Coordinates of C-alpha atoms in Angstrom, one line a residue:
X1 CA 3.4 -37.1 -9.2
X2 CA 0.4 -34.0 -9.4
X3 CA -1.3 -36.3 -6.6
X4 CA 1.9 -36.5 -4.4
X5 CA 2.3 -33.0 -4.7
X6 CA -1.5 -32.6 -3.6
X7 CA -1.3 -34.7 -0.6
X8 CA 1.8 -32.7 0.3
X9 CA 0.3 -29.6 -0.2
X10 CA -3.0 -30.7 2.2
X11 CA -0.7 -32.1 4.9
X12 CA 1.2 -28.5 5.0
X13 CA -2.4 -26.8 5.6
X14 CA -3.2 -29.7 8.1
X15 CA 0.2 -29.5 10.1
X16 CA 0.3 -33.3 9.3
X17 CA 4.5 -34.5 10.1
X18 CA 4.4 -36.3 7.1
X19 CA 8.2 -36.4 5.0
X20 CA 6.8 -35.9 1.9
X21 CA 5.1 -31.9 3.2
X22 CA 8.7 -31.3 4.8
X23 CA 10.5 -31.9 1.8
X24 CA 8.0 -29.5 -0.2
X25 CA 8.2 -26.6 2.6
X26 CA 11.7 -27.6 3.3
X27 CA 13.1 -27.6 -0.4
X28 CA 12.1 -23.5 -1.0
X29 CA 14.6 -21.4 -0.7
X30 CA 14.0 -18.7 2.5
X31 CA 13.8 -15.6 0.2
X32 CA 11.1 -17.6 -1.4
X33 CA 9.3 -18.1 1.8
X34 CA 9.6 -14.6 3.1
X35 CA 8.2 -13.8 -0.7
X36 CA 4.9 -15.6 0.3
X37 CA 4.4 -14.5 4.0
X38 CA 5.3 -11.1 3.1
X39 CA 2.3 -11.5 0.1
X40 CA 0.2 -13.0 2.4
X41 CA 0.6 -10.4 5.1
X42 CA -0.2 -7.4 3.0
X43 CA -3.3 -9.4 1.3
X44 CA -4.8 -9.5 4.6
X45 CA -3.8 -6.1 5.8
X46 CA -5.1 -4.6 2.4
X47 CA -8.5 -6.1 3.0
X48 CA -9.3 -5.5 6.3
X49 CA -8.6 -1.5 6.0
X50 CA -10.1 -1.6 2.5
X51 CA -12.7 1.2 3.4
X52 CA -10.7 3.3 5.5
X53 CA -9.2 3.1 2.1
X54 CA -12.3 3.9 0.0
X55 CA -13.3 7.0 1.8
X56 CA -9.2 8.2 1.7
X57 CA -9.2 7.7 -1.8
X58 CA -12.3 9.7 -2.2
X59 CA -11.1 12.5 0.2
X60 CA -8.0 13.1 -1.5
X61 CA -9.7 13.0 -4.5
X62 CA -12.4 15.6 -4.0
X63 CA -15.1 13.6 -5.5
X64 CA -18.2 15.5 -6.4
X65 CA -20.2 15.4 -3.3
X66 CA -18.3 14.8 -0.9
X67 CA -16.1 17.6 -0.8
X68 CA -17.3 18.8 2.7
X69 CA -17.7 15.6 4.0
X70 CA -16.1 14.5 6.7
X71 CA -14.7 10.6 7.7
X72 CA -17.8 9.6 9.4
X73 CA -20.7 11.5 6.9
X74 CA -18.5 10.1 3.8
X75 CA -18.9 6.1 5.2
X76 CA -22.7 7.2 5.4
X77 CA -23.0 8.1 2.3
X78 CA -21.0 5.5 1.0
X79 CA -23.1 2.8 2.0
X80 CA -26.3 4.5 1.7
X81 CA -25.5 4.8 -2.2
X82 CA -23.6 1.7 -2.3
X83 CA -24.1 -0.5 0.3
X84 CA -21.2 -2.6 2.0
X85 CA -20.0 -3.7 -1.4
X86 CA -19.0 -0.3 -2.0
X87 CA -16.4 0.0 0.6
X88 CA -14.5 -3.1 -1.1
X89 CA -14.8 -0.7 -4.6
X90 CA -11.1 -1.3 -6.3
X91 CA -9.8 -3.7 -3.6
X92 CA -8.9 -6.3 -6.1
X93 CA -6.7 -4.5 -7.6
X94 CA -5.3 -3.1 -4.0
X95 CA -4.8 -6.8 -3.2
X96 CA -3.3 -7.7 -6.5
X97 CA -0.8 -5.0 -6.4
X98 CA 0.0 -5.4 -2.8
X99 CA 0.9 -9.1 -2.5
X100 CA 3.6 -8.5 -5.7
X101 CA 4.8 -5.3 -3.9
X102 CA 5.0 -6.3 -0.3
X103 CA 6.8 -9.3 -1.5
X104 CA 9.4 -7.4 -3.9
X105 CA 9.5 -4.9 -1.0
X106 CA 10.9 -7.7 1.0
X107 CA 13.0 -9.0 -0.9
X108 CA 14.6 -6.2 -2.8
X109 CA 14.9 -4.4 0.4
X110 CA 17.2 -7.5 2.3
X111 CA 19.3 -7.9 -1.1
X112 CA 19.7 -3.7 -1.2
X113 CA 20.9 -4.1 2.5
X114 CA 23.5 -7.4 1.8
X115 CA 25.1 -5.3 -1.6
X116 CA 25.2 -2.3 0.4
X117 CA 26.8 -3.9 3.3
X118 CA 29.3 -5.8 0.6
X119 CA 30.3 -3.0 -1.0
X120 CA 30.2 0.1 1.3
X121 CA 31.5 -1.7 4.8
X122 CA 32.5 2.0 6.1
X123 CA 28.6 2.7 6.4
X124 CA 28.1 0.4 9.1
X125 CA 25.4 -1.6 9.7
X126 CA 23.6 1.3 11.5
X127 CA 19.4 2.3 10.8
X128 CA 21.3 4.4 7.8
X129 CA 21.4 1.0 5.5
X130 CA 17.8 0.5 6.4
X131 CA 17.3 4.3 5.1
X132 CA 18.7 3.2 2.3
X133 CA 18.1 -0.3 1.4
X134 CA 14.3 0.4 2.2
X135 CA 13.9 3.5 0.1
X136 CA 15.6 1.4 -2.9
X137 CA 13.4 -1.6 -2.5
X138 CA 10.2 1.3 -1.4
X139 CA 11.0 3.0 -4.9
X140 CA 11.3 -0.7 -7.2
X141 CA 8.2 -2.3 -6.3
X142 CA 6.2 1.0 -7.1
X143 CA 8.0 0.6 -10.5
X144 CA 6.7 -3.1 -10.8
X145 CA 3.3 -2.6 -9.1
X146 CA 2.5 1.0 -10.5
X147 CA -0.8 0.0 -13.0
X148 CA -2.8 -1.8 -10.3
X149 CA -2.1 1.3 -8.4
X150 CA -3.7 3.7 -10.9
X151 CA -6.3 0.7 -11.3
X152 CA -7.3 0.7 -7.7
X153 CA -7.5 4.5 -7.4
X154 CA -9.6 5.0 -10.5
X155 CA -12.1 2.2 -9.1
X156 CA -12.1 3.1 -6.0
X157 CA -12.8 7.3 -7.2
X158 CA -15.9 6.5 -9.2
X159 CA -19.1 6.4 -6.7
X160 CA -21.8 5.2 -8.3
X161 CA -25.6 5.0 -7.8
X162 CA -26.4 1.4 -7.6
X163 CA -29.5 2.6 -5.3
X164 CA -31.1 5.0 -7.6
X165 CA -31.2 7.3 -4.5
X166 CA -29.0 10.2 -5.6
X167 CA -31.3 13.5 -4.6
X168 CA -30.7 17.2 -3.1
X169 CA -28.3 17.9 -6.9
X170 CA -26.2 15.1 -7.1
X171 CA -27.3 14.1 -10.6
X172 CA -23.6 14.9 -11.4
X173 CA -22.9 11.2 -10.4
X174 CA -22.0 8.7 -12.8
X175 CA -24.9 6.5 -13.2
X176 CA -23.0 3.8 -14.1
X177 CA -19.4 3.3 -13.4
X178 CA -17.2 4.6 -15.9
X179 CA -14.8 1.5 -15.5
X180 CA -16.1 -2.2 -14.6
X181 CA -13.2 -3.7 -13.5
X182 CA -9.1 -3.6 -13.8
X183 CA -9.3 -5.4 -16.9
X184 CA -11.4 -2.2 -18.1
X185 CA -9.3 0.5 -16.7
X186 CA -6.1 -1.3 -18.2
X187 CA -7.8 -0.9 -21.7
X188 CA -9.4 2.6 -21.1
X189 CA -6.0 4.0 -20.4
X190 CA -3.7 2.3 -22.6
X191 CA -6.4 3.5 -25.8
X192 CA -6.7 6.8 -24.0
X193 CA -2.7 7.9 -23.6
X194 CA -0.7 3.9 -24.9
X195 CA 1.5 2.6 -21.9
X196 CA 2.8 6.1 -20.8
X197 CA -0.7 6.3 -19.5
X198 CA -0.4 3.7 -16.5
X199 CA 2.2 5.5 -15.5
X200 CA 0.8 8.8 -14.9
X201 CA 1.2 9.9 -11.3
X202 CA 4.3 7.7 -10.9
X203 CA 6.8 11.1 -10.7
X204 CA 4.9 11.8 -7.2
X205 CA 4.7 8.2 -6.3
X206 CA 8.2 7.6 -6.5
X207 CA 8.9 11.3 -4.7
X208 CA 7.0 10.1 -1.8
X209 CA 7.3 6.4 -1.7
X210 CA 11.7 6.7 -1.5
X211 CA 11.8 8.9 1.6
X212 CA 8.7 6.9 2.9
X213 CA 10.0 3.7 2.9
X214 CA 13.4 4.8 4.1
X215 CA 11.8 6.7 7.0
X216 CA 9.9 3.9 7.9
X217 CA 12.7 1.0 8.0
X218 CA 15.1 4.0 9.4
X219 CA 12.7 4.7 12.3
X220 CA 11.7 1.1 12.6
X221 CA 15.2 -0.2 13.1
X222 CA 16.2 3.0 15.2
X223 CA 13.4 2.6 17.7
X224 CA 14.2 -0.8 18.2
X225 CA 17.7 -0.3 19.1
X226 CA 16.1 1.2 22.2
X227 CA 14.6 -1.9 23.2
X228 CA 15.9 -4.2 25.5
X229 CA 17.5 -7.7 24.1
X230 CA 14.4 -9.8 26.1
X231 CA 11.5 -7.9 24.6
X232 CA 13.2 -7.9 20.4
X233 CA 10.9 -10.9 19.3
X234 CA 8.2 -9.2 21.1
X235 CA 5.0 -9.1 18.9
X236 CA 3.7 -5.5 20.8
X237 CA 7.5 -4.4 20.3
X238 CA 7.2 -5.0 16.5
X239 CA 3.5 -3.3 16.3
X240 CA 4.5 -0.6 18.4
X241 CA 7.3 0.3 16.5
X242 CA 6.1 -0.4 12.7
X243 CA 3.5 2.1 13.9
X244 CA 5.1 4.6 15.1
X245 CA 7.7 4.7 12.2
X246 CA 4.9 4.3 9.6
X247 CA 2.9 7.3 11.9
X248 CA 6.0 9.4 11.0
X249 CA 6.8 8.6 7.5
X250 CA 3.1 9.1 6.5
X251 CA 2.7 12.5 8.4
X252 CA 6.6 13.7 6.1
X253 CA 5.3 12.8 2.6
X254 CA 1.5 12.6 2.6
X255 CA 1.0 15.5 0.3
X256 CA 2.8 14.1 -2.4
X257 CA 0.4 10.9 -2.0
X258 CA -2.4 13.6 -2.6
X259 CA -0.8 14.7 -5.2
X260 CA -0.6 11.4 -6.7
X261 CA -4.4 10.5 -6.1
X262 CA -5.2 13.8 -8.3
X263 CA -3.0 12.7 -11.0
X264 CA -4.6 9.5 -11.3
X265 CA -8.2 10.6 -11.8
X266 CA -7.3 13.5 -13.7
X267 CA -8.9 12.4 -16.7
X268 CA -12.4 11.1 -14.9
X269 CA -12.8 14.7 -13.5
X270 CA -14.8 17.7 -15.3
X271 CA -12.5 20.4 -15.3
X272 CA -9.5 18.0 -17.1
X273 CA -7.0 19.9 -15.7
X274 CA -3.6 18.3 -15.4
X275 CA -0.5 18.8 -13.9
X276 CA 3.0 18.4 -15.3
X277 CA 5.0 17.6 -12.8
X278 CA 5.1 17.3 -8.5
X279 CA 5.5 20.5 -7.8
X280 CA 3.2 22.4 -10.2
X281 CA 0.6 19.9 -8.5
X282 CA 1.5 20.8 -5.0
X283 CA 1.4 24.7 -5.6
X284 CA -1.7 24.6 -7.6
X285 CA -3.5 22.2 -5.0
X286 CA -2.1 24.9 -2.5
X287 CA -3.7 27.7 -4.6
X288 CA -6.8 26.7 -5.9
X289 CA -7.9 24.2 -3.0
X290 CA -5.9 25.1 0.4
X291 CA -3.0 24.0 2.1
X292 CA -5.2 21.6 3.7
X293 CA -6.4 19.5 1.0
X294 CA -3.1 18.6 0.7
X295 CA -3.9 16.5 4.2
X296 CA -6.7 15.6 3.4
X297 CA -7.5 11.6 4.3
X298 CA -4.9 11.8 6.6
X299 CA -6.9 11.4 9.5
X300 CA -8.4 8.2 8.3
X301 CA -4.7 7.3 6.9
X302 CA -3.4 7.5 10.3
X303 CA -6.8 4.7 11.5
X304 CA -5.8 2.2 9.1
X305 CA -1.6 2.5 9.7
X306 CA -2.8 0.7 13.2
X307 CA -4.4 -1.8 12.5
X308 CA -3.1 -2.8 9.0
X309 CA 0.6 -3.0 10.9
X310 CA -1.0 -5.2 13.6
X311 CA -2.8 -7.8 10.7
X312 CA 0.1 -7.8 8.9
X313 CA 3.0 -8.3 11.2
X314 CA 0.4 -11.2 13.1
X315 CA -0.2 -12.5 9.7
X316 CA 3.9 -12.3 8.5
X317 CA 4.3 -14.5 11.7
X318 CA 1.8 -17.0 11.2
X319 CA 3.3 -17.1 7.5
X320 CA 7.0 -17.5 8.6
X321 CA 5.8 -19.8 11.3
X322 CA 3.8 -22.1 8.8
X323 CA 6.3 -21.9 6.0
X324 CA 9.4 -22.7 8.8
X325 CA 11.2 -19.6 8.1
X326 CA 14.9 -20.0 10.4
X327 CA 15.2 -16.7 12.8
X328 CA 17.1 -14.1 11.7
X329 CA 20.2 -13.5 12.5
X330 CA 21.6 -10.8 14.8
X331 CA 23.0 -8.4 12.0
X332 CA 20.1 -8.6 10.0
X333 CA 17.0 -6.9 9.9
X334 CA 13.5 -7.3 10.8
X335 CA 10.9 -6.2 8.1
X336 CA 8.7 -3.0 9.6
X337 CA 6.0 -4.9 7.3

């Protein structure tokens, strides 16, 4: 039986027509298909803008020595302290919480659409479900995901000297990171604050991540009511208008994001100040650091929306192709990825 399975496995990789691979592809369920591709898709997208990623982390985080740094000097010094490696700092657990959250994304977001489409029919089937199906499913995966969140960000905060370079002051740097790995930062924070603790930053998170993700499948679907029936499969279509509608919900709640990042590495930070809530971090980030730290990274946000749309809508599609995924229907939607 396990080396049936194997072969099957292999000759779905291979493309081989043998019955035995149909029946394994065949015999999932579709959600359960669009589960993988969608995982798949924001695995590779996660990794290829990992360091765009790094240095926003970094930026929003005001990490000592790089405060007037801009994108370019910050990738500098990043890899001058670093090297390469350090761009890819607290990607594992990016990629480990993005293949559960792009998936539950997915999914919650199509069964959010179906109940409300069941139950409310005098909505319509306009972009308004999308608003709302997509800032339901935006604001359930960050439930389910959250940890590998505050993981990532307290990884990917720490810079440390792996060189033995550091000059001109920066003795301030931790020598040696403060946290090895998720496994570390799991157990660091659960014996600093108990379970409560992986949680901190999630008020923001959840602030920002329900009008985000509703804005995004809202504008996504509205733009491409706009586009003729000939070009809807369109791969450029799709990129073009993910883009845009991910341009646009970024830009609306991106302070509460930096908000969120400050949250996270409250504890790793000299001062230990902490906020209590979303909006006593956005006015004291507003009065002790400038309106504009509360945009800060978003330059570099708005280089990796591009091209992490693009890898991930290519990779969805290779994905659903791969995996045999049926077209949608008319009435139903098309993921902004």
């Amino acid at each position: 039986m396990g080396s049936s399975q194997k072969t099957n496995v292999a000759g779905f990789v291979d493309g081989s027509s043998a019955r035995g691979e149909v029946y394994v592809i065949d015999c999932l369920p579709v959600y359960v298909k669009e589960l993988i591709a969608g995982g798949a898709a924001g695995a590779f997208a996660k990794t290829a803008i990992a360091p765009m990623e790094r240095i926003k982390i970094i930026l929003q985080t005001r990490t000592e020595g790089f405060h007037s740094l801009g994108v370019y000097q910050s990738m500098k010094k990043l890899l001058k302290h670093e090297s390469v490696q350090g761009f890819y700092k607290g990607n594992g657990a990016s990629v480990l919480r993005i293949i559960p959250y792009a998936a539950l994304h997915f999914m919650t977001y199509e069964q959010y659409r179906c109940w409300i489409l069941n139950n409310y029919p005098a909505l319509g089937s306009g972009p308004s479900i999308d608003l709302l199906a997509g800032s339901a499913a935006g604001g359930t995966a960050v439930l389910f995901t959250y940890p590998l969140d505050l993981a990532r960000t307290k990884l990917a905060y720490q810079v440390a000297d792996t060189r033995g370079s550091f000059r001109n002051g920066l003795s301030s740097f931790h020598s040696q990171p403060v946290y090895r790995g998720i496994k570390d930062v799991f157990k660091g924070v659960y014996k600093e604050g108990g379970a409560r603790a992986l949680y901190r930053g999630v008020g923001p998170t959840l602030v920002g991540i329900i009008p985000y993700a509703g804005l995004k499948f809202y504008t996504y679907e509205e733009l491409k009511r706009h586009v003729p029936e000939e070009h809807q499969k369109s791969i450029i279509m799709r990129l073009s208008c993910g883009a845009l509608a991910g341009l646009f919900g970024q830009t609306i709640t991106y302070p509460l994001d930096v908000v969120r990042r400050q949250m996270q590495v409250e504890s790793l930070q000299r001062d230990n100040s902490r906020y209590k809530n979303t909006m006593e971090g956005l006015t004291t980030i507003v009065r002790n650091q400038g309106w504009r730290q509360l945009f800060a990274g978003l330059s570099i946000n708005y280089m990796k929306i591009v091209p992490s749309v693009a890898i991930g809508f290519t990779a969805y599609d290779m994905m659903k192709s791969w995996l045999r995924v049926p077209p949608r229907q008319k009435s139903g939607s098309v993921s902004a990825g």
